[in-house]
Coordinates of C-alpha atoms and ligand atoms in Angstrom, one line a residue:
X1 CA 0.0 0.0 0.0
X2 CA 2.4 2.4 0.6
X3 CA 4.6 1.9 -2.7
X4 CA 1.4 2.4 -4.1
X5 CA 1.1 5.7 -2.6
X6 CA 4.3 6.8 -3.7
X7 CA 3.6 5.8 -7.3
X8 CA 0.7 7.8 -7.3
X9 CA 2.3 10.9 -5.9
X10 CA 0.6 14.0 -4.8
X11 CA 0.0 18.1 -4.8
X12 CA 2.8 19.6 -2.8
X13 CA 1.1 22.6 -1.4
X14 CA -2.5 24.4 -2.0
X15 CA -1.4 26.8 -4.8
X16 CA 0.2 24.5 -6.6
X17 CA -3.0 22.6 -6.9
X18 CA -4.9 25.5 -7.6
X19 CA -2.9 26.5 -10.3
X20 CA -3.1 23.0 -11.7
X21 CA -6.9 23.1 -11.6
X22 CA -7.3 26.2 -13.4
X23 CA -4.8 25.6 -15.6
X24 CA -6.6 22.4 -16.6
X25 CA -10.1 24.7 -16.9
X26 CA -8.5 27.7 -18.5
X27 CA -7.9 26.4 -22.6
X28 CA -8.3 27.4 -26.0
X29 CA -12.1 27.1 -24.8
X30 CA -11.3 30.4 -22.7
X31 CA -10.0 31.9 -25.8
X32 CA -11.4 30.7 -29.0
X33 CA -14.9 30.6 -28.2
X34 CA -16.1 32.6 -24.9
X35 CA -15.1 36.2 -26.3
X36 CA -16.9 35.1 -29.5
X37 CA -20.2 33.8 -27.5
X38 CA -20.5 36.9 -25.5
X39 CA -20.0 39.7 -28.1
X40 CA -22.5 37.8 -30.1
X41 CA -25.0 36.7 -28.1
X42 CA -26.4 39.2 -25.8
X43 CA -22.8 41.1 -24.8
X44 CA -23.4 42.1 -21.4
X45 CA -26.8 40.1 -20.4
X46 CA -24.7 36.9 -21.9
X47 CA -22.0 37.5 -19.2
X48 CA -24.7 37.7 -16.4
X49 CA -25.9 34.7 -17.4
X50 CA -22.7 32.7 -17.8
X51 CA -21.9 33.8 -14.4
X52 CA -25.3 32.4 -13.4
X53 CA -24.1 29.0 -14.9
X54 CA -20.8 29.0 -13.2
X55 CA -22.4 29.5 -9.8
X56 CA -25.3 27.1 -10.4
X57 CA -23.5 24.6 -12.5
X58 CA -19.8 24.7 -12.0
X59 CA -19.9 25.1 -8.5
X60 CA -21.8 22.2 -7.9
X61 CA -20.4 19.6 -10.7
X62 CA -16.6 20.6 -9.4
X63 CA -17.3 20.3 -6.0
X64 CA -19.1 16.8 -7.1
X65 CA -16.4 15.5 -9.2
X66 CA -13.1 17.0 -6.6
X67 CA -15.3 15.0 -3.7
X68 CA -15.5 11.8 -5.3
X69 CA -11.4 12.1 -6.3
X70 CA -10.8 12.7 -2.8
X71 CA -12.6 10.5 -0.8
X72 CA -11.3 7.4 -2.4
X73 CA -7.9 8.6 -3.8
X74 CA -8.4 6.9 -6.9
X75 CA -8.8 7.5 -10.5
X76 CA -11.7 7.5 -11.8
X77 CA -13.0 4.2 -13.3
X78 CA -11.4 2.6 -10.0
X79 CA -12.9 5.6 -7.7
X80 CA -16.4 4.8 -8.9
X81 CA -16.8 1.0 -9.1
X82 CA -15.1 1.7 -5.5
X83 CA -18.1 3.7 -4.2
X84 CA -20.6 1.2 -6.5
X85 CA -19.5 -1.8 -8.1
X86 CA -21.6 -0.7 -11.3
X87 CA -20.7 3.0 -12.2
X88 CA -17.1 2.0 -13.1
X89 CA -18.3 2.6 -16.5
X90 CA -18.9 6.2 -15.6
X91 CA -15.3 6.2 -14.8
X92 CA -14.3 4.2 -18.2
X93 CA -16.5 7.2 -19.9
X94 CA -14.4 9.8 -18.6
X95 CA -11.2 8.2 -19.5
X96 CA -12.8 7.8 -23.4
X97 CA -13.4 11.1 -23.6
X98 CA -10.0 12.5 -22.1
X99 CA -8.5 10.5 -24.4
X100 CA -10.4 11.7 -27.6
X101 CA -10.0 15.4 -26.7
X102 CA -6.4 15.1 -25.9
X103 CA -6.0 13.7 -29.8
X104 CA -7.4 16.9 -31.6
X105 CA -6.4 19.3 -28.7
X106 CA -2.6 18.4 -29.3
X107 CA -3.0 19.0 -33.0
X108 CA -4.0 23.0 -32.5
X109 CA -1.4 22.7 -29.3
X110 CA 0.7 22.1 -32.5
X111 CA -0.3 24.6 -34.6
X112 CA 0.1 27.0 -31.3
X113 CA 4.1 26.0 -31.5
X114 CA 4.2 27.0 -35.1
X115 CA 3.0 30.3 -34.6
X116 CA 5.3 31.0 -31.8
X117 CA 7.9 29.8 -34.0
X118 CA 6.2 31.7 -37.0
X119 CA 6.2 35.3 -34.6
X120 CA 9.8 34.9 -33.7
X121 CA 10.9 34.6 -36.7
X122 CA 9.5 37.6 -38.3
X123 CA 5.5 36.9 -38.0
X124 CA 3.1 36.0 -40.8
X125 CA 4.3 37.3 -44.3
X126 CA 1.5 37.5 -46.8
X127 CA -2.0 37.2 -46.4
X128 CA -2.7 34.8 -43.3
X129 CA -5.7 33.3 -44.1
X130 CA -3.6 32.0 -46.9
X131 CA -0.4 30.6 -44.6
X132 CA -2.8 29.1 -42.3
X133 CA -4.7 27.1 -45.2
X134 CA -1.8 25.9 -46.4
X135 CA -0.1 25.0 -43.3
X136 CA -3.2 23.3 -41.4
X137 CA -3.9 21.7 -44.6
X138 CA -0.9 20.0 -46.1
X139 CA 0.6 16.6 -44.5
X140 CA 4.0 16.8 -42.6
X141 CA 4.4 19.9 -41.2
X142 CA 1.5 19.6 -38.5
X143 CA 1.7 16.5 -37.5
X144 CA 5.6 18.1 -36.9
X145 CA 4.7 20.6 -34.6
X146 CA 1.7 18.3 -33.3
X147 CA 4.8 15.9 -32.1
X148 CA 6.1 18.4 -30.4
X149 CA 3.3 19.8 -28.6
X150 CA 3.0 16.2 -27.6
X151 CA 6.3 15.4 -26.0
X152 CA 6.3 18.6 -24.0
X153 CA 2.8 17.4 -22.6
X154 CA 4.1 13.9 -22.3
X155 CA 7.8 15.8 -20.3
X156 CA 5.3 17.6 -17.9
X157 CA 3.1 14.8 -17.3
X158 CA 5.9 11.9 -16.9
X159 CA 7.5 14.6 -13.9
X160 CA 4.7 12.9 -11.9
X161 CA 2.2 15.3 -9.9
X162 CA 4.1 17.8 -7.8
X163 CA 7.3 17.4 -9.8
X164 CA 5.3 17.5 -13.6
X165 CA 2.1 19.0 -13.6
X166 CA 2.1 21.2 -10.5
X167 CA 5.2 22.6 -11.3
X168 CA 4.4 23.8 -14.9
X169 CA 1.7 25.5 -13.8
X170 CA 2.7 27.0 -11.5
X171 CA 5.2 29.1 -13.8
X172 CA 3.0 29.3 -16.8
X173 CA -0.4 30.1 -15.1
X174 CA 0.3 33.2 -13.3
X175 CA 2.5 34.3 -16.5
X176 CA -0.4 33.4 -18.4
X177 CA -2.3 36.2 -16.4
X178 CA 0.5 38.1 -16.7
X179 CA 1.0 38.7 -20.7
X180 CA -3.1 38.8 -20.8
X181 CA -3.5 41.8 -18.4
X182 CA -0.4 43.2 -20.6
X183 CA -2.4 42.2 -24.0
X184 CA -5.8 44.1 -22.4
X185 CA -3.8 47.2 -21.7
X186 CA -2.6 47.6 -24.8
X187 CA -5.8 47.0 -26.9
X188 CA -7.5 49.3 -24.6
X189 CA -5.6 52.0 -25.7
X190 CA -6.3 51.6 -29.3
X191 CA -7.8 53.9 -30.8
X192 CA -11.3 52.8 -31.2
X193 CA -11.2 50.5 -28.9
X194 CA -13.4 52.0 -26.7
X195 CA -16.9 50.9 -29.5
X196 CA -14.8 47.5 -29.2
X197 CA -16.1 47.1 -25.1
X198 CA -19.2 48.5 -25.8
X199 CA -19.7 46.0 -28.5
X200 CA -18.3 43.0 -26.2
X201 CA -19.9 44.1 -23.1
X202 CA -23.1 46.2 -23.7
X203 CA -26.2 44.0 -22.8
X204 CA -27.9 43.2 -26.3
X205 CA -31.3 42.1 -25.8
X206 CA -32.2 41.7 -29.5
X207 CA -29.5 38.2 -29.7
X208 CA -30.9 36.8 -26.9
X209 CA -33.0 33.8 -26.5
X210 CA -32.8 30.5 -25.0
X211 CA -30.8 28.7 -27.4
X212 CA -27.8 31.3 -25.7
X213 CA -28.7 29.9 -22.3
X214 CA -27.5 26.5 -23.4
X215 CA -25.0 28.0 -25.5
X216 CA -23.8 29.2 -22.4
X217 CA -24.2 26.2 -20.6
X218 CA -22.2 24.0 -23.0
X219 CA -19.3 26.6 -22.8
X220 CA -19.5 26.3 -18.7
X221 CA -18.8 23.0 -18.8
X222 CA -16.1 22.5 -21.3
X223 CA -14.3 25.7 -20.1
X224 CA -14.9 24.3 -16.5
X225 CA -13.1 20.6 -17.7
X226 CA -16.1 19.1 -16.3
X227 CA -18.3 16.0 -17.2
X228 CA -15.0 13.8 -17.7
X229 CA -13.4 13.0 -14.7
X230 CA -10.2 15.4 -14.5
X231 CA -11.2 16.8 -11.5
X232 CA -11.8 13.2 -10.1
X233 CA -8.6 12.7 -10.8
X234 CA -6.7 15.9 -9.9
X235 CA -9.0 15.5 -6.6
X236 CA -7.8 12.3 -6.0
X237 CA -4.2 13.8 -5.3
X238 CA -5.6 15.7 -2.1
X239 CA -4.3 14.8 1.0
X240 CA -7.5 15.3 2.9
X241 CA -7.8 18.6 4.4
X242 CA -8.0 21.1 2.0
X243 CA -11.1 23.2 1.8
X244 CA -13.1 21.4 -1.3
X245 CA -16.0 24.0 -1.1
X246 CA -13.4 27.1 -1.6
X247 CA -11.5 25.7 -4.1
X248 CA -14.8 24.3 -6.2
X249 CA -15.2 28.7 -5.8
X250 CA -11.7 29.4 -6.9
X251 CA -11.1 27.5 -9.8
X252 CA -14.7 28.6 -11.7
X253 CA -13.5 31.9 -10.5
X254 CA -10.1 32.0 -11.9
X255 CA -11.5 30.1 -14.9
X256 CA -14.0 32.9 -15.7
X257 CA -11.8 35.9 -15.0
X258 CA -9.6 34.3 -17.9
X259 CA -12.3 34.2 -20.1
X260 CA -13.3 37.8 -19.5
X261 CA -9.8 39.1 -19.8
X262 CA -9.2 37.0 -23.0
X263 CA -13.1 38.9 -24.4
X264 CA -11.3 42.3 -23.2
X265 CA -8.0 41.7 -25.0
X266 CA -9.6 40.1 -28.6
X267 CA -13.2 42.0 -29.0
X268 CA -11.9 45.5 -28.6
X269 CA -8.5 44.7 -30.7
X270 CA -11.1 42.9 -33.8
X271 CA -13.3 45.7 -33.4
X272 CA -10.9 48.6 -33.5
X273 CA -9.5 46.7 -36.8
X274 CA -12.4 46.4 -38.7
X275 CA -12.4 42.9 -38.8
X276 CA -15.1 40.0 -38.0
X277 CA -15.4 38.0 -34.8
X278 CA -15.4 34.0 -35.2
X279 CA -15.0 31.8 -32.7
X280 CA -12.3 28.8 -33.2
X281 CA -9.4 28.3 -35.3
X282 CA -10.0 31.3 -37.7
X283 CA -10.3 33.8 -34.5
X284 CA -6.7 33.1 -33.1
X285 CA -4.8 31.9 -36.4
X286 CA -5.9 34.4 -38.9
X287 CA -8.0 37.6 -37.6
X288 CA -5.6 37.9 -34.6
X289 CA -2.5 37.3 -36.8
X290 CA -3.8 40.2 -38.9
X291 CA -4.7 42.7 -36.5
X292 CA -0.7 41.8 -35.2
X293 CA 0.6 42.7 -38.6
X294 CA -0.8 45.9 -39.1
X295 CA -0.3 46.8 -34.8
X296 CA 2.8 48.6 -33.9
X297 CA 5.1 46.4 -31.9
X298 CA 2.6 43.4 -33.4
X299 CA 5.2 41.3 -33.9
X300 CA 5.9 41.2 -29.7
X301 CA 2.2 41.2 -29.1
X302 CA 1.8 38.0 -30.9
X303 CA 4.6 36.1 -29.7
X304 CA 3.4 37.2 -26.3
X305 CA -0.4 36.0 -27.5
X306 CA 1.1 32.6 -29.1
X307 CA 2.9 32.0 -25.5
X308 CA 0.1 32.7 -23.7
X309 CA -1.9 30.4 -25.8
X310 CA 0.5 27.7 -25.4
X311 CA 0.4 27.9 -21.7
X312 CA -2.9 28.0 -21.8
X313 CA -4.1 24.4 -24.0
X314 CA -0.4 22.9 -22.4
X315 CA -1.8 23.1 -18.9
X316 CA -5.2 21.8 -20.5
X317 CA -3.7 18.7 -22.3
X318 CA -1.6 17.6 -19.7
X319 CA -5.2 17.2 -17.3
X320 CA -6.6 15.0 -20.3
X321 CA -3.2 13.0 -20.7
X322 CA -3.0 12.6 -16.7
X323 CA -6.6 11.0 -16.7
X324 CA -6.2 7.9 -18.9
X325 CA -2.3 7.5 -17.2
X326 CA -3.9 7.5 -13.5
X327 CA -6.6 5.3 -14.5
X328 CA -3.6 2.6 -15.9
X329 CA -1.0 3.4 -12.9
X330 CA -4.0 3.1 -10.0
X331 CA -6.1 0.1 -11.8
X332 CA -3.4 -2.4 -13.9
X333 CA -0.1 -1.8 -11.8
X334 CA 1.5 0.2 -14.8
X335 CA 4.6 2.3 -13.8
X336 CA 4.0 6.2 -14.6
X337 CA 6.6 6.1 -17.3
X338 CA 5.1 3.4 -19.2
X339 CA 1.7 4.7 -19.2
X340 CA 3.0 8.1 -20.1
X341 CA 4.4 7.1 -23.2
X342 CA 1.4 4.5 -24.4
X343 CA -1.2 7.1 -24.4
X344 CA 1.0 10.1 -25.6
X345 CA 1.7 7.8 -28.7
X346 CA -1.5 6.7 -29.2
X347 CA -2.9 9.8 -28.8
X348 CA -0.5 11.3 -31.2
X349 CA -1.0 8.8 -33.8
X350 CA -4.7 9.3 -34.0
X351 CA -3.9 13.1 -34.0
X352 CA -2.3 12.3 -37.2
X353 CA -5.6 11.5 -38.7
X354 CA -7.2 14.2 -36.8
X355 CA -4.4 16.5 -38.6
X356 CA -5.0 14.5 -42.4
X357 CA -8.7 15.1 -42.1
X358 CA -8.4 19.0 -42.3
X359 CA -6.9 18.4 -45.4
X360 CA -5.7 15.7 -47.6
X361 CA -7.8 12.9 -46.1
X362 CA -11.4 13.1 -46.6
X363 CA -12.8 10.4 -45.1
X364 CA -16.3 11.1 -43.2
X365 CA -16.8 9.5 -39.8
X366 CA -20.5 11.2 -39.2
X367 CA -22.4 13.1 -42.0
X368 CA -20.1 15.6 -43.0
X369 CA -17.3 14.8 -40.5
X370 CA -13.8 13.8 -40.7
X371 CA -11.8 13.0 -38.0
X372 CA -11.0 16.2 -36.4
X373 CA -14.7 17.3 -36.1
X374 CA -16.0 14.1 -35.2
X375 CA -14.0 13.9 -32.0
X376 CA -14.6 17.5 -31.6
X377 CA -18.2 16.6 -32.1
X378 CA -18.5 13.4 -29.8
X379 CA -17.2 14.6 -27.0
X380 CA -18.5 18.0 -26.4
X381 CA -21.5 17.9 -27.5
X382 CA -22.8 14.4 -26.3
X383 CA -20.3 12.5 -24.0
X384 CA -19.1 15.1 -21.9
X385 CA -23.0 16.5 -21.1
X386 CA -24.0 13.0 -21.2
X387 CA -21.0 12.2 -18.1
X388 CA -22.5 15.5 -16.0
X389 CA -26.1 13.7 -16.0
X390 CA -24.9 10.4 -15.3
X391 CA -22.7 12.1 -12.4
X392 CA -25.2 13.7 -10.6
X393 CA -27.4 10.0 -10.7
X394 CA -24.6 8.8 -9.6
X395 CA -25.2 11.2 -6.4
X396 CA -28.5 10.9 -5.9
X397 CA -29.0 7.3 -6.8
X398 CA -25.8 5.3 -5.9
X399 CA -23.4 7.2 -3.6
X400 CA -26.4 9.1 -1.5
X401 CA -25.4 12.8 -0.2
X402 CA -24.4 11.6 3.8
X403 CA -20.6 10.1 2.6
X404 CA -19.6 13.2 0.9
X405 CA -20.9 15.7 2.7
X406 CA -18.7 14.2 5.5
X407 CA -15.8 14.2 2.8
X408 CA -16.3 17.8 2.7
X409 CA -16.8 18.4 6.0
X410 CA -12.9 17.2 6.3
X411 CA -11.6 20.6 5.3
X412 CA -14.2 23.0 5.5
X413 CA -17.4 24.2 7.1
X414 CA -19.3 23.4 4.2
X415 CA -21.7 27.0 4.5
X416 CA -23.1 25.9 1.1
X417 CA -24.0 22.6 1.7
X418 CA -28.6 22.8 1.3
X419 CA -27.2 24.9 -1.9
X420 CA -24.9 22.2 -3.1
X421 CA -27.3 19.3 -2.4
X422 CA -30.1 20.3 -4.2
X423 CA -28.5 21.6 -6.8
X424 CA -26.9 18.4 -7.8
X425 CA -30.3 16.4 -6.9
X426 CA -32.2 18.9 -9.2
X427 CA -30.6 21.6 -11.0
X428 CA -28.3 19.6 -12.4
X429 CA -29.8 17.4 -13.8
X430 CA -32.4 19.1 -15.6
X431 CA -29.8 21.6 -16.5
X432 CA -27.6 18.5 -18.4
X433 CA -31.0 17.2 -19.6
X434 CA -31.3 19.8 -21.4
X435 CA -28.1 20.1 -23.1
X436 CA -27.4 16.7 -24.0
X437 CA -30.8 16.6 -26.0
X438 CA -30.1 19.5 -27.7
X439 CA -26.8 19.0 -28.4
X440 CA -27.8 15.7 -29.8
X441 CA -30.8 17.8 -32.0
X442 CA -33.8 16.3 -30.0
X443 CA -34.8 19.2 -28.5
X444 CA -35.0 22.5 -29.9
X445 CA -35.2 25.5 -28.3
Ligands
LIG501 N1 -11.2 23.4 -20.2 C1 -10.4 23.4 -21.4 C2 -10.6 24.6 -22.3 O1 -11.3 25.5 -21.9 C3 -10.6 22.1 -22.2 C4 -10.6 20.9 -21.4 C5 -11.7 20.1 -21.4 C6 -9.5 20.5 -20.8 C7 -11.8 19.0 -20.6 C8 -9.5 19.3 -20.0 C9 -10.6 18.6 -19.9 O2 -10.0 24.7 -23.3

């Protein structure tokens, strides 16, 4: 028992856990897609309402999923079947869907590495819409820099807990908020930046409906890392008296301040250029890379941006590699090392496809999908809402609220405990109900 403890490792103080955590939640999610959603959709009222969702959702599904990692100190498929023989597939879920994120995360991880490369070597000559068609689209050179992107997570991760993971973040997350409070100030004093807040922040009535609540509510729980089991496992590396309900506060918090910063530094900068907002790949590898070219001292700002991006989906994929590594290390008796370098291959090799489908390799998985979307698609649209309403049965059906509300109790008062319980028992899962059907197009709102 005790090697076994050893092999597993642990956090080596509170911050360094923290910063793990929110590195894991703040990702290209943060970036690529929350600016875009609230600048579209409602601006200001959109904000109020995401907020809403971090309280009533995040809150509560962290706080589940860090309770469950702690209490039995497992990963996931083990900590489950642990607490009821027949949710370990819950666990084995999670572990699917880490895995299948992780394969076409690490391919724009790669294309994050060529841009930094790209910026300090002079940044993006000719028209970038162009450079990143071709680059995205031919064969060797991605799957390159996607390689790369893959043995730095694969380094980080094979450090072990406090020696891998903590430690990385805890250099790149606070840099992280760093260069994006210096990227804000300087778009802010643009000129014209000031119809580039408005624009961003202004509550819009007129694109609001409630297709942009669940809009919202997808973006919560991707941004959050939720429905999959990395917080079971990062939880399962507490030593048993930290304060679960503060943290499950912190990290949504931290987590949402990124993605507000990140809306602050991109809307007004898009704006003030003339340009459109997109969400995704176009947003951060050719609108940004414009506005760069024609800003003075551009060339800095993006290498700046391109870092910050890269500490930003690093942090994120070494959460997703860690999940399916825990789950061999803790359940089949695999050494960290070996594990580490099976699923960062495997993982890179279906990336490869994931890179080929965005260009020379047309087959379709689902109608109209190749690779890269399909995965994109499968996971956070159906399995990762489908693993939040199976989590919160899991509560109220199987594990029962008494065990880990005394889990909780450990390290904390627990002031939000009536809140927490019935949020799970009931909000939740309507909440995910509701997502998960209409992600999958049986509902429509
Ligand atoms: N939360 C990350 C983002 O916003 C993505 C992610 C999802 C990371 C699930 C880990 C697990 O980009």
């Amino acid at each position: 028992m005790e090697n076994k403890v050893e092999e597993r490792g642990g956090w080596g103080s509170k911050f360094g856990f923290l910063m793990a955590a929110a590195g894991s939640a703040i990702g290209l999610g943060n970036l690529w897609k929350f600016p875009y959603l609230a600048a579209k959709f409602g601006g200001g009222l959109f904000v109020v309402v995401y907020l809403a969702i971090v309280v009533l959702l995040g809150f509560t599904m962290m706080l589940g999923e860090l309770t469950i990692g702690r209490s039995t100190r497992l990963e996931q498929y083990s900590a489950y079947r642990k607490l009821n023989k027949k949710w370990g597939f819950l666990g084995a879920l999670g572990v699917l869907s880490a895995f299948m994120i992780l394969s076409f995360y690490s391919v724009v991880g790669g294309w994050v590495l060529k841009y930094i490369f790209t910026f300090l070597t002079g940044g993006v000559k000719g028209d970038p819409g162009a450079f990143f068609g071709t680059f995205s689209g031919s064969v060797g050179e991605p799957i390159f820099w996607h390689a790369l992107f893959m043995i730095a997570t694969l380094l980080i991760v094979l450090g072990g807990i406090s020696g891998g993971i903590e430690k990385a973040s805890k250099i790149m997350m606070p840099l992280l908020f760093l260069f994006l409070i210096i990227l804000v100030v300087r778009v802010l004093t643009l000129p014209g930046a000031g119809a580039g807040v408005a624009y961003y922040l202004k509550p819009n009535f007129a694109n609001f409906s409630l297709d942009v609540v669940v809009k919202a509510m997808g973006q919560v729980f991707f941004s959050l890392s939720l429905g999959m089991g990395t917080l079971v496992t990062y939880g399962s590396y507490l030593n048993g008296t930290e304060d679960l309900q503060e943290n499950a506060l912190t990290i949504p918090a931290l987590d949402t301040l990124a993605a507000l910063l990140a809306g602050l530094a991109i809307v007004p900068a898009v704006v003030a250029f003339g340009m459109d907002l997109d969400a995704g790949p176009k947003l951060l590898f050719i609108t940004l890379p414009k506005i760069f070219d024609s800003m003075p001292l551009g060339g800095i700002f993006g290498l700046m941006f391109f870092v910050l991006v890269f500490f930003a989906a690093v942090t994120s994929s070494i959460s997703l590699l860690e999940v399916p590594v825990a789950w061999v290390v803790d359940s089949k008796g695999w050494t960290r090392k070996k594990a580490v370098f099976f699923f960062a291959t495997v993982c890179w090799v279906i990336g490869i496809g994931a890179s080929l489908s965005l260009g020379v390799w047309d087959m379709k998985f689902l109608p109209n999908m190749g690779l890269f979307d399909t995965l994109d698609y499968l996971t956070s649209n159906i399995m990762l809402p489908l693993g939040g309403l199976l989590m919160s049965l899991f509560y109220t059906f199987a594990w029962g609220y008494e065990a880990p509300i005394a889990e909780i109790k450990k390290g904390s008062t627990f002031s939000l405990q009536s809140f927490w319980k019935l949020s799970m028992m009931v909000l939740v899962p309507i909440m995910m109900a509701v997502l998960f059907l209409t992600q999958m197009g049986i509902l429509k709102l």
